[in-house]
PDB file of C-alpha atoms and ligand atoms in Angstrom:
ATOM      1  CA  MET A  18     -17.988 134.749  31.486  1.00 43.00           C
ATOM      2  CA  PRO A  19     -17.444 130.601  29.698  1.00 44.00           C
ATOM      3  CA  THR A  20     -14.522 130.089  32.973  1.00 43.00           C
ATOM      4  CA  SER A  21     -16.268 131.197  35.633  1.00 43.00           C
ATOM      5  CA  LYS A  22     -19.531 129.013  34.215  1.00 43.00           C
ATOM      6  CA  ARG A  23     -17.255 126.186  33.782  1.00 42.00           C
ATOM      7  CA  LEU A  24     -15.652 126.790  36.935  1.00 42.00           C
ATOM      8  CA  LYS A  25     -18.578 126.636  38.917  1.00 43.00           C
ATOM      9  CA  SER A  26     -19.305 123.349  37.738  1.00 43.00           C
ATOM     10  CA  GLN A  27     -16.607 122.140  39.519  1.00 56.00           C
ATOM     11  CA  GLY A  28     -16.424 120.499  42.431  1.00 72.00           C
ATOM     12  CA  ILE A  29     -15.204 118.479  45.421  1.00 74.00           C
ATOM     13  CA  GLY A  30     -16.163 114.974  43.569  1.00 76.00           C
ATOM     14  CA  ASP A  31     -13.975 116.218  40.044  1.00 78.00           C
ATOM     15  CA  VAL A  32     -11.415 116.878  42.463  1.00 78.00           C
ATOM     16  CA  LEU A  33     -11.831 113.732  43.724  1.00 78.00           C
ATOM     17  CA  ALA A  34     -12.026 112.253  40.279  1.00 77.00           C
ATOM     18  CA  ARG A  35      -8.747 113.387  39.742  1.00 80.00           C
ATOM     19  CA  GLN A  36      -6.879 113.500  42.331  1.00 81.00           C
ATOM     20  CA  ARG A  37      -8.414 109.857  44.398  1.00 84.00           C
ATOM     21  CA  GLU A  38      -4.891 107.989  43.441  1.00 85.00           C
ATOM     22  CA  LEU A  39      -2.695 110.808  44.954  1.00 84.00           C
ATOM     23  CA  ILE A  40      -4.974 111.342  48.175  1.00 86.00           C
ATOM     24  CA  ALA A  41      -4.766 107.262  48.205  1.00 87.00           C
ATOM     25  CA  ARG A  42      -1.569 107.303  47.672  1.00 85.00           C
ATOM     26  CA  GLU A  43      -0.439 109.852  50.446  1.00 85.00           C
ATOM     27  CA  LEU A  44      -2.744 107.815  53.299  1.00 88.00           C
ATOM     28  CA  LEU A  45      -0.841 104.584  51.936  1.00 87.00           C
ATOM     29  CA  GLU A  46       2.789 106.216  52.764  1.00 83.00           C
ATOM     30  CA  GLY A  47       1.956 107.734  56.410  1.00 82.00           C
ATOM     31  CA  THR A  48      -0.664 104.584  57.705  1.00 85.00           C
ATOM     32  CA  GLY A  49       0.729 102.426  55.957  1.00 82.00           C
ATOM     33  CA  ALA A  50      -2.571 100.865  55.243  1.00 85.00           C
ATOM     34  CA  GLY A  51      -4.254 100.895  52.445  1.00 87.00           C
ATOM     35  CA  ILE A  52      -7.159 103.213  51.593  1.00 89.00           C
ATOM     36  CA  ALA A  53     -10.273 103.034  50.368  1.00 91.00           C
ATOM     37  CA  VAL A  54     -12.175 107.297  48.759  1.00 90.00           C
ATOM     38  CA  GLY A  55     -15.499 107.723  48.304  1.00 90.00           C
ATOM     39  CA  LEU A  56     -17.583 110.444  47.617  1.00 87.00           C
ATOM     40  CA  VAL A  57     -20.165 111.711  50.229  1.00 85.00           C
ATOM     41  CA  ALA A  58     -23.392 113.994  49.799  1.00 77.00           C
ATOM     42  CA  GLY A  59     -23.254 116.366  53.189  1.00 62.00           C
ATOM     43  CA  GLU A  60     -26.648 118.356  54.004  1.00 64.00           C
ATOM     44  CA  LEU A  61     -25.250 120.958  51.418  1.00 67.00           C
ATOM     45  CA  ARG A  62     -22.468 119.771  49.505  1.00 74.00           C
ATOM     46  CA  GLN A  63     -20.580 117.245  48.381  1.00 83.00           C
ATOM     47  CA  GLY A  64     -17.658 115.698  51.092  1.00 88.00           C
ATOM     48  CA  ILE A  65     -15.334 113.083  51.023  1.00 90.00           C
ATOM     49  CA  ARG A  66     -14.942 109.810  52.506  1.00 93.00           C
ATOM     50  CA  ILE A  67     -11.810 107.879  53.550  1.00 94.00           C
ATOM     51  CA  TRP A  68     -11.628 104.687  55.406  1.00 95.00           C
ATOM     52  CA  PHE A  69      -8.935 101.317  55.950  1.00 93.00           C
ATOM     53  CA  SER A  70     -10.218  99.412  52.777  1.00 91.00           C
ATOM     54  CA  GLU A  71      -9.057  96.138  55.028  1.00 89.00           C
ATOM     55  CA  LEU A  72     -11.787  97.269  57.190  1.00 91.00           C
ATOM     56  CA  GLY A  73     -14.015  98.886  54.970  1.00 91.00           C
ATOM     57  CA  GLU A  74     -16.891 102.069  55.872  1.00 93.00           C
ATOM     58  CA  LYS A  75     -18.497 100.167  58.098  1.00 95.00           C
ATOM     59  CA  HIS A  76     -16.029  98.362  60.246  1.00 95.00           C
ATOM     60  CA  GLY A  77     -13.552 100.838  61.628  1.00 95.00           C
ATOM     61  CA  PRO A  78     -12.583 105.156  61.288  1.00 97.00           C
ATOM     62  CA  VAL A  79     -14.270 106.924  58.656  1.00 97.00           C
ATOM     63  CA  ALA A  80     -12.801 110.180  58.102  1.00 96.00           C
ATOM     64  CA  GLU A  81     -14.643 112.849  56.223  1.00 94.00           C
ATOM     65  CA  ILE A  82     -13.806 116.207  54.453  1.00 92.00           C
ATOM     66  CA  LEU A  83     -16.528 118.562  54.256  1.00 90.00           C
ATOM     67  CA  PRO A  84     -16.608 122.284  53.013  1.00 88.00           C
ATOM     68  CA  HIS A  85     -17.521 124.548  55.411  1.00 89.00           C
ATOM     69  CA  GLY A  86     -18.079 127.714  55.014  1.00 87.00           C
ATOM     70  CA  LEU A  87     -16.443 129.514  52.484  1.00 88.00           C
ATOM     71  CA  LYS A  88     -13.081 128.926  52.477  1.00 91.00           C
ATOM     72  CA  SER A  89     -12.962 126.355  55.978  1.00 93.00           C
ATOM     73  CA  HIS A  90     -12.874 122.505  55.653  1.00 93.00           C
ATOM     74  CA  SER A  91     -14.200 120.703  58.185  1.00 94.00           C
ATOM     75  CA  VAL A  92     -12.954 116.938  59.012  1.00 96.00           C
ATOM     76  CA  ARG A  93     -14.619 114.287  61.389  1.00 97.00           C
ATOM     77  CA  LEU A  94     -13.175 111.286  62.456  1.00 98.00           C
ATOM     78  CA  PHE A  95     -15.769 108.646  63.767  1.00 98.00           C
ATOM     79  CA  PHE A  96     -15.792 105.179  63.790  1.00 97.00           C
ATOM     80  CA  GLY A  97     -18.478 103.383  61.753  1.00 96.00           C
ATOM     81  CA  SER A  98     -21.278 101.029  62.935  1.00 96.00           C
ATOM     82  CA  PHE A  99     -19.900  98.103  62.967  1.00 96.00           C
ATOM     83  CA  SER A 100     -16.716  98.730  64.003  1.00 96.00           C
ATOM     84  CA  GLY A 101     -17.121  96.071  67.658  1.00 95.00           C
ATOM     85  CA  SER A 102     -13.940  94.609  66.691  1.00 93.00           C
ATOM     86  CA  THR A 103     -11.616  96.892  66.015  1.00 94.00           C
ATOM     87  CA  LEU A 104     -12.370  98.711  69.020  1.00 95.00           C
ATOM     88  CA  SER A 105     -11.613  96.098  70.741  1.00 93.00           C
ATOM     89  CA  LYS A 106      -8.351  95.640  69.943  1.00 91.00           C
ATOM     90  CA  ILE A 107      -7.990  99.219  69.840  1.00 94.00           C
ATOM     91  CA  ARG A 108      -8.654  99.144  73.657  1.00 93.00           C
ATOM     92  CA  MET A 109      -5.678  96.580  74.388  1.00 91.00           C
ATOM     93  CA  ALA A 110      -3.392  99.101  71.938  1.00 90.00           C
ATOM     94  CA  GLY A 111       0.000  99.243  74.620  1.00 88.00           C
ATOM     95  CA  GLU A 112       1.379 102.252  75.857  1.00 88.00           C
ATOM     96  CA  GLU A 113       4.048 103.063  73.241  1.00 86.00           C
ATOM     97  CA  GLU A 114       0.762 102.556  70.878  1.00 89.00           C
ATOM     98  CA  THR A 115      -0.974 105.146  72.661  1.00 93.00           C
ATOM     99  CA  ALA A 116       1.971 107.727  72.561  1.00 92.00           C
ATOM    100  CA  LEU A 117       2.487 107.756  69.204  1.00 92.00           C
ATOM    101  CA  ALA A 118      -1.160 107.957  68.352  1.00 95.00           C
ATOM    102  CA  ARG A 119      -1.186 111.009  70.478  1.00 95.00           C
ATOM    103  CA  ALA A 120       1.543 112.493  69.148  1.00 95.00           C
ATOM    104  CA  LEU A 121       0.361 111.922  65.619  1.00 95.00           C
ATOM    105  CA  PHE A 122      -2.307 113.820  66.615  1.00 96.00           C
ATOM    106  CA  ARG A 123      -0.124 116.633  68.294  1.00 95.00           C
ATOM    107  CA  SER A 124       1.648 116.880  65.002  1.00 94.00           C
ATOM    108  CA  ILE A 125      -1.448 119.072  63.344  1.00 96.00           C
ATOM    109  CA  SER A 126      -1.453 122.634  63.779  1.00 93.00           C
ATOM    110  CA  PRO A 127      -2.370 124.593  66.459  1.00 94.00           C
ATOM    111  CA  ASP A 128      -4.549 126.536  63.461  1.00 94.00           C
ATOM    112  CA  ARG A 129      -6.222 123.757  62.762  1.00 95.00           C
ATOM    113  CA  LYS A 130      -8.681 123.550  65.668  1.00 94.00           C
ATOM    114  CA  VAL A 131      -8.055 119.305  66.190  1.00 96.00           C
ATOM    115  CA  GLU A 132     -10.997 118.638  69.316  1.00 96.00           C
ATOM    116  CA  ILE A 133     -11.801 115.270  70.692  1.00 97.00           C
ATOM    117  CA  ARG A 134     -15.085 115.326  71.421  1.00 96.00           C
ATOM    118  CA  GLY A 135     -15.609 115.259  75.789  1.00 96.00           C
ATOM    119  CA  GLN A 136     -11.534 114.233  76.106  1.00 96.00           C
ATOM    120  CA  ASP A 137      -7.999 116.054  76.789  1.00 95.00           C
ATOM    121  CA  PRO A 138      -6.318 116.547  73.618  1.00 90.00           C
ATOM    122  CA  LEU A 139      -2.955 115.744  75.338  1.00 91.00           C
ATOM    123  CA  SER A 140      -4.793 112.363  77.182  1.00 94.00           C
ATOM    124  CA  TRP A 141      -7.551 110.947  74.958  1.00 97.00           C
ATOM    125  CA  LEU A 142      -7.852 107.537  74.401  1.00 96.00           C
ATOM    126  CA  VAL A 143     -10.562 105.688  71.778  1.00 96.00           C
ATOM    127  CA  LEU A 144     -13.081 103.927  74.422  1.00 93.00           C
ATOM    128  CA  ASP A 145     -16.116 103.147  72.195  1.00 95.00           C
ATOM    129  CA  GLY A 146     -17.929 104.191  69.000  1.00 95.00           C
ATOM    130  CA  GLY A 147     -18.836 107.186  70.415  1.00 96.00           C
ATOM    131  CA  PHE A 148     -15.259 108.784  69.420  1.00 97.00           C
ATOM    132  CA  GLU A 149     -14.861 111.617  67.790  1.00 98.00           C
ATOM    133  CA  ALA A 150     -12.509 114.278  66.690  1.00 98.00           C
ATOM    134  CA  THR A 151     -12.636 116.854  64.658  1.00 97.00           C
ATOM    135  CA  ALA A 152     -10.641 119.734  63.201  1.00 97.00           C
ATOM    136  CA  LEU A 153     -11.255 122.779  60.665  1.00 96.00           C
ATOM    137  CA  TYR A 154      -9.123 123.741  58.389  1.00 95.00           C
ATOM    138  CA  ARG A 155      -9.462 127.349  57.090  1.00 95.00           C
ATOM    139  CA  HIS A 156      -7.868 128.105  53.236  1.00 93.00           C
ATOM    140  CA  ASP A 157      -7.312 131.737  52.621  1.00 89.00           C
ATOM    141  CA  ARG A 158      -5.123 130.975  49.508  1.00 86.00           C
ATOM    142  CA  HIS A 159      -7.090 128.413  47.613  1.00 83.00           C
ATOM    143  CA  LYS A 160     -11.232 127.955  47.870  1.00 83.00           C
ATOM    144  CA  PRO A 161     -11.657 124.321  49.479  1.00 83.00           C
ATOM    145  CA  ASP A 162     -13.162 123.029  46.507  1.00 81.00           C
ATOM    146  CA  THR A 163      -9.811 122.999  45.154  1.00 84.00           C
ATOM    147  CA  GLU A 164      -7.385 120.217  44.275  1.00 86.00           C
ATOM    148  CA  GLU A 165      -5.132 122.040  46.546  1.00 88.00           C
ATOM    149  CA  ALA A 166      -7.111 122.605  49.478  1.00 90.00           C
ATOM    150  CA  ILE A 167      -7.972 119.269  49.729  1.00 89.00           C
ATOM    151  CA  VAL A 168      -4.351 117.959  49.159  1.00 89.00           C
ATOM    152  CA  ALA A 169      -2.940 119.989  51.959  1.00 92.00           C
ATOM    153  CA  THR A 170      -6.112 118.924  54.180  1.00 93.00           C
ATOM    154  CA  CYS A 171      -5.597 115.672  53.280  1.00 92.00           C
ATOM    155  CA  ARG A 172      -1.977 115.320  54.512  1.00 92.00           C
ATOM    156  CA  GLU A 173      -2.429 117.595  56.805  1.00 94.00           C
ATOM    157  CA  VAL A 174      -4.976 116.137  59.246  1.00 96.00           C
ATOM    158  CA  ILE A 175      -6.216 113.414  57.206  1.00 95.00           C
ATOM    159  CA  VAL A 176      -2.953 111.970  57.399  1.00 94.00           C
ATOM    160  CA  PRO A 177      -2.154 112.096  60.919  1.00 95.00           C
ATOM    161  CA  MET A 178      -5.493 111.251  62.263  1.00 96.00           C
ATOM    162  CA  MET A 179      -5.301 107.842  60.250  1.00 95.00           C
ATOM    163  CA  ALA A 180      -2.116 107.008  60.813  1.00 93.00           C
ATOM    164  CA  ALA A 181      -3.138 107.584  64.865  1.00 95.00           C
ATOM    165  CA  MET A 182      -5.648 104.826  64.004  1.00 95.00           C
ATOM    166  CA  ALA A 183      -3.410 102.295  61.915  1.00 92.00           C
ATOM    167  CA  GLU A 184      -1.427 102.430  64.935  1.00 91.00           C
ATOM    168  CA  LEU A 185      -4.293 102.001  67.865  1.00 93.00           C
ATOM    169  CA  ILE A 186      -5.437  99.183  65.430  1.00 91.00           C
ATOM    170  CA  GLY A 187      -2.324  97.540  65.695  1.00 85.00           C
ATOM    171  CA  TYR A 188      -0.670  94.678  63.995  1.00 65.00           C
ATOM    172  CA  ASP A 189      -2.067  91.745  62.392  1.00 57.00           C
ATOM    173  CA  PRO A 190      -1.091  88.363  64.125  1.00 47.00           C
ATOM    174  CA  VAL A 191      -1.938  86.741  60.843  1.00 42.00           C
ATOM    175  CA  ASN A 192       0.968  88.058  58.376  1.00 44.00           C
ATOM    176  CA  ASP A 193       4.461  87.413  58.523  1.00 46.00           C
ATOM    177  CA  PRO A 194       6.896  90.152  60.166  1.00 45.00           C
ATOM    178  CA  VAL A 195       8.623  91.894  57.781  1.00 45.00           C
ATOM    179  CA  PRO A 196      11.735  90.881  56.910  1.00 45.00           C
ATOM    180  CA  ASP A 197      15.165  92.991  57.111  1.00 43.00           C
ATOM    181  CA  THR A 198      16.636  92.258  54.402  1.00 44.00           C
ATOM    182  CA  ALA A 199      15.090  93.035  51.145  1.00 42.00           C
ATOM    183  CA  PRO A 200      12.208  91.274  49.770  1.00 41.00           C
ATOM    184  CA  GLU A 201      12.988  89.489  46.176  1.00 42.00           C
ATOM    185  CA  PHE A 202      10.226  91.042  44.929  1.00 42.00           C
ATOM    186  CA  GLU A 203       8.899  94.929  45.726  1.00 40.00           C
ATOM    187  CA  GLY A 204       5.291  93.516  45.030  1.00 42.00           C
ATOM    188  CA  MET A 205       5.357  91.601  47.944  1.00 43.00           C
ATOM    189  CA  LEU A 206       7.249  93.733  50.199  1.00 42.00           C
ATOM    190  CA  SER A 207       3.714  96.669  49.609  1.00 42.00           C
ATOM    191  CA  ARG A 208       1.640  93.334  50.201  1.00 43.00           C
ATOM    192  CA  VAL A 209       2.802  92.224  53.317  1.00 42.00           C
ATOM    193  CA  VAL A 210       3.264  96.542  54.685  1.00 39.00           C
ATOM    194  CA  VAL A 211       0.167  96.819  54.047  1.00 40.00           C
ATOM    195  CA  ASN A 212      -0.881  94.483  56.032  1.00 43.00           C
ATOM    196  CA  ARG A 213       0.583  94.767  58.764  1.00 49.00           C
ATOM    197  CA  ARG A 214      -0.004  98.256  58.814  1.00 56.00           C
ATOM    198  CA  GLU A 215       4.362  98.627  59.384  1.00 64.00           C
ATOM    199  CA  ARG A 216       4.977 101.169  62.778  1.00 73.00           C
ATOM    200  CA  ASN A 217       7.883 102.473  60.926  1.00 77.00           C
ATOM    201  CA  LEU A 218       6.147 104.011  58.389  1.00 81.00           C
ATOM    202  CA  ARG A 219       3.899 106.070  60.919  1.00 86.00           C
ATOM    203  CA  ASN A 220       7.811 107.084  63.276  1.00 86.00           C
ATOM    204  CA  ARG A 221       8.857 108.388  59.892  1.00 88.00           C
ATOM    205  CA  LEU A 222       5.602 110.269  58.838  1.00 90.00           C
ATOM    206  CA  LEU A 223       5.604 111.773  63.110  1.00 91.00           C
ATOM    207  CA  CYS A 224       9.415 112.662  62.603  1.00 92.00           C
ATOM    208  CA  ILE A 225       9.214 114.208  59.088  1.00 92.00           C
ATOM    209  CA  ARG A 226       6.297 115.950  60.541  1.00 91.00           C
ATOM    210  CA  LEU A 227       8.203 117.446  63.551  1.00 92.00           C
ATOM    211  CA  HIS A 228      11.638 117.556  62.256  1.00 93.00           C
ATOM    212  CA  GLY A 229      11.162 118.027  58.482  1.00 91.00           C
ATOM    213  CA  HIS A 230      13.076 116.336  55.697  1.00 91.00           C
ATOM    214  CA  ARG A 231      16.721 117.764  57.116  1.00 95.00           C
ATOM    215  CA  CYS A 232      19.129 115.641  57.733  1.00 97.00           C
ATOM    216  CA  ALA A 233      19.589 115.845  62.012  1.00 96.00           C
ATOM    217  CA  VAL A 234      23.869 115.675  61.431  1.00 97.00           C
ATOM    218  CA  CYS A 235      24.998 117.045  57.281  1.00 96.00           C
ATOM    219  CA  ARG A 236      20.857 119.247  57.410  1.00 95.00           C
ATOM    220  CA  ALA A 237      20.924 118.401  53.668  1.00 95.00           C
ATOM    221  CA  ASP A 238      18.127 118.177  52.207  1.00 96.00           C
ATOM    222  CA  PRO A 239      17.635 114.879  50.028  1.00 95.00           C
ATOM    223  CA  HIS A 240      15.207 116.364  47.638  1.00 94.00           C
ATOM    224  CA  ASP A 241      17.348 119.225  47.314  1.00 95.00           C
ATOM    225  CA  VAL A 242      19.477 116.923  45.197  1.00 94.00           C
ATOM    226  CA  TYR A 243      17.698 114.230  44.258  1.00 94.00           C
ATOM    227  CA  GLY A 244      13.976 116.103  43.528  1.00 94.00           C
ATOM    228  CA  ASP A 245      11.000 114.484  43.327  1.00 88.00           C
ATOM    229  CA  ALA A 246      12.920 110.666  44.006  1.00 92.00           C
ATOM    230  CA  GLY A 247      14.265 112.810  47.356  1.00 90.00           C
ATOM    231  CA  SER A 248      12.209 111.087  49.381  1.00 86.00           C
ATOM    232  CA  ILE A 249      14.925 108.982  51.372  1.00 91.00           C
ATOM    233  CA  ILE A 250      15.100 110.474  55.041  1.00 91.00           C
ATOM    234  CA  GLU A 251      15.776 107.931  57.044  1.00 91.00           C
ATOM    235  CA  VAL A 252      14.289 107.483  60.905  1.00 91.00           C
ATOM    236  CA  HIS A 253      17.062 107.184  63.761  1.00 92.00           C
ATOM    237  CA  HIS A 254      16.036 106.120  67.036  1.00 88.00           C
ATOM    238  CA  LEU A 255      17.991 107.852  69.541  1.00 86.00           C
ATOM    239  CA  GLU A 256      18.809 105.225  71.795  1.00 74.00           C
ATOM    240  CA  PRO A 257      17.842 100.930  70.528  1.00 61.00           C
ATOM    241  CA  LEU A 258      14.934 100.736  72.602  1.00 57.00           C
ATOM    242  CA  GLY A 259      16.250  97.541  73.282  1.00 59.00           C
ATOM    243  CA  LEU A 260      19.821  98.571  74.652  1.00 61.00           C
ATOM    244  CA  LEU A 261      18.040 100.811  77.327  1.00 57.00           C
ATOM    245  CA  SER A 262      19.325  99.975  80.309  1.00 60.00           C
ATOM    246  CA  SER A 263      16.857 100.824  82.593  1.00 60.00           C
ATOM    247  CA  PRO A 264      13.565 101.433  80.640  1.00 61.00           C
ATOM    248  CA  ARG A 265      11.789 104.311  80.594  1.00 65.00           C
ATOM    249  CA  PRO A 266       8.877 105.126  78.096  1.00 68.00           C
ATOM    250  CA  TYR A 267       8.665 105.535  74.700  1.00 72.00           C
ATOM    251  CA  ASP A 268       8.466 109.543  73.382  1.00 81.00           C
ATOM    252  CA  PRO A 269       7.833 109.250  69.605  1.00 82.00           C
ATOM    253  CA  VAL A 270       8.819 113.613  69.748  1.00 84.00           C
ATOM    254  CA  SER A 271      12.337 113.143  71.273  1.00 87.00           C
ATOM    255  CA  ASP A 272      13.321 109.909  70.264  1.00 88.00           C
ATOM    256  CA  LEU A 273      13.178 109.794  66.252  1.00 91.00           C
ATOM    257  CA  VAL A 274      15.245 112.021  64.960  1.00 94.00           C
ATOM    258  CA  PRO A 275      15.892 112.364  60.906  1.00 95.00           C
ATOM    259  CA  LEU A 276      19.064 111.616  59.741  1.00 95.00           C
ATOM    260  CA  CYS A 277      19.826 111.209  54.965  1.00 95.00           C
ATOM    261  CA  PRO A 278      20.936 107.908  54.316  1.00 95.00           C
ATOM    262  CA  CYS A 279      24.671 108.113  54.881  1.00 95.00           C
ATOM    263  CA  CYS A 280      25.173 110.015  58.151  1.00 96.00           C
ATOM    264  CA  HIS A 281      22.564 106.921  58.953  1.00 95.00           C
ATOM    265  CA  ARG A 282      25.185 104.369  57.948  1.00 95.00           C
ATOM    266  CA  ALA A 283      27.675 106.405  59.694  1.00 96.00           C
ATOM    267  CA  VAL A 284      26.405 107.297  63.069  1.00 95.00           C
ATOM    268  CA  HIS A 285      25.640 103.045  63.251  1.00 93.00           C
ATOM    269  CA  THR A 286      29.483 101.952  62.732  1.00 94.00           C
ATOM    270  CA  LYS A 287      30.060 102.550  66.785  1.00 93.00           C
ATOM    271  CA  ARG A 288      27.758  99.362  67.925  1.00 87.00           C
ATOM    272  CA  PRO A 289      26.066  98.800  69.613  1.00 85.00           C
ATOM    273  CA  VAL A 290      25.351 101.819  70.655  1.00 87.00           C
ATOM    274  CA  PRO A 291      25.786 104.361  67.858  1.00 91.00           C
ATOM    275  CA  HIS A 292      27.173 107.780  67.556  1.00 94.00           C
ATOM    276  CA  THR A 293      24.993 110.801  68.623  1.00 94.00           C
ATOM    277  CA  PRO A 294      23.814 113.224  65.918  1.00 95.00           C
ATOM    278  CA  GLU A 295      26.417 115.451  68.043  1.00 95.00           C
ATOM    279  CA  GLU A 296      29.361 113.330  68.094  1.00 96.00           C
ATOM    280  CA  LEU A 297      29.209 112.172  64.336  1.00 97.00           C
ATOM    281  CA  ALA A 298      29.075 116.375  63.405  1.00 96.00           C
ATOM    282  CA  GLU A 299      31.986 116.544  65.748  1.00 96.00           C
ATOM    283  CA  ILE A 300      34.137 113.801  63.434  1.00 96.00           C
ATOM    284  CA  MET A 301      33.377 115.271  60.735  1.00 95.00           C
ATOM    285  CA  ARG A 302      34.175 118.603  61.716  1.00 94.00           C
ATOM    286  CA  ARG A 303      37.727 117.060  63.505  1.00 94.00           C
ATOM    287  CA  LYS A 304      38.271 115.364  60.258  1.00 89.00           C
ATOM    288  CA  ASP A 305      38.201 118.690  58.366  1.00 80.00           C
ATOM    289  CA  GLY A 306      40.422 120.700  60.827  1.00 74.00           C
TER     290      GLY A 306
HETATM  291 ZN1   ZN B   6      23.211 113.938  56.875  1.00 58.96          ZN
HETATM  292 ZN1   ZN B   7      19.693 104.139  63.325  1.00 58.96          ZN
END
């Protein structure tokens, strides 16, 4: 049958040729860093390799997706052989960076069987170039060499893993901070954000992965109103870190809450300590009642 013949000749390489842009964009949005995507020849089958373009394939973390059996992808995150200076940056990561990186790993579904070689999945650290994380993603609905399966593995496993690495590598001190006000040129923002590996992106990624796209106050998902243009949910820090009377460890899981842009503006009408989501919901109920 000609159809099956054509399907057979398709592989990860063909999918990658079509989806390279999409994969790179998802990773940029999730990690804040420019990503390079390439093909890798595995022992038996072709796979995909992903790394930070700024660091190159040899000087930083690399994530690899290989088909595994008939239904699964095996994912492996490891460090290139010349990652010394990246690893010394990572060893300087503070508590907040480490907490966010671990929370990003934990946000990957247990079904994906994430393991960190020789380390506890809750308290792992990147100590040297021997760091290796693996995952197994079984695709029951699509074959592993289809676009759907590859994009799902990227979105659900590679993006959080690479975002965690970006968080540990940290900010590039050479670049100017991102201005709070809107920049004059779109291109300027994206360039600065890429260089700084903006943490807000990773907080947002984690918050959406854990809590979804629905506003915690009005329960609206902007996608229901704006469709593809609806990725506008914002991330609110429940307690502004600068205002804590007694400093406590930052918990990215419980401290972040998704709010739609309107509700987000509304909670911040109270200053300096904003309304809690519950207070705002109560104000909205009272106005109706
Ligand atoms: Zn809302
Ligand atoms: Zn806020």
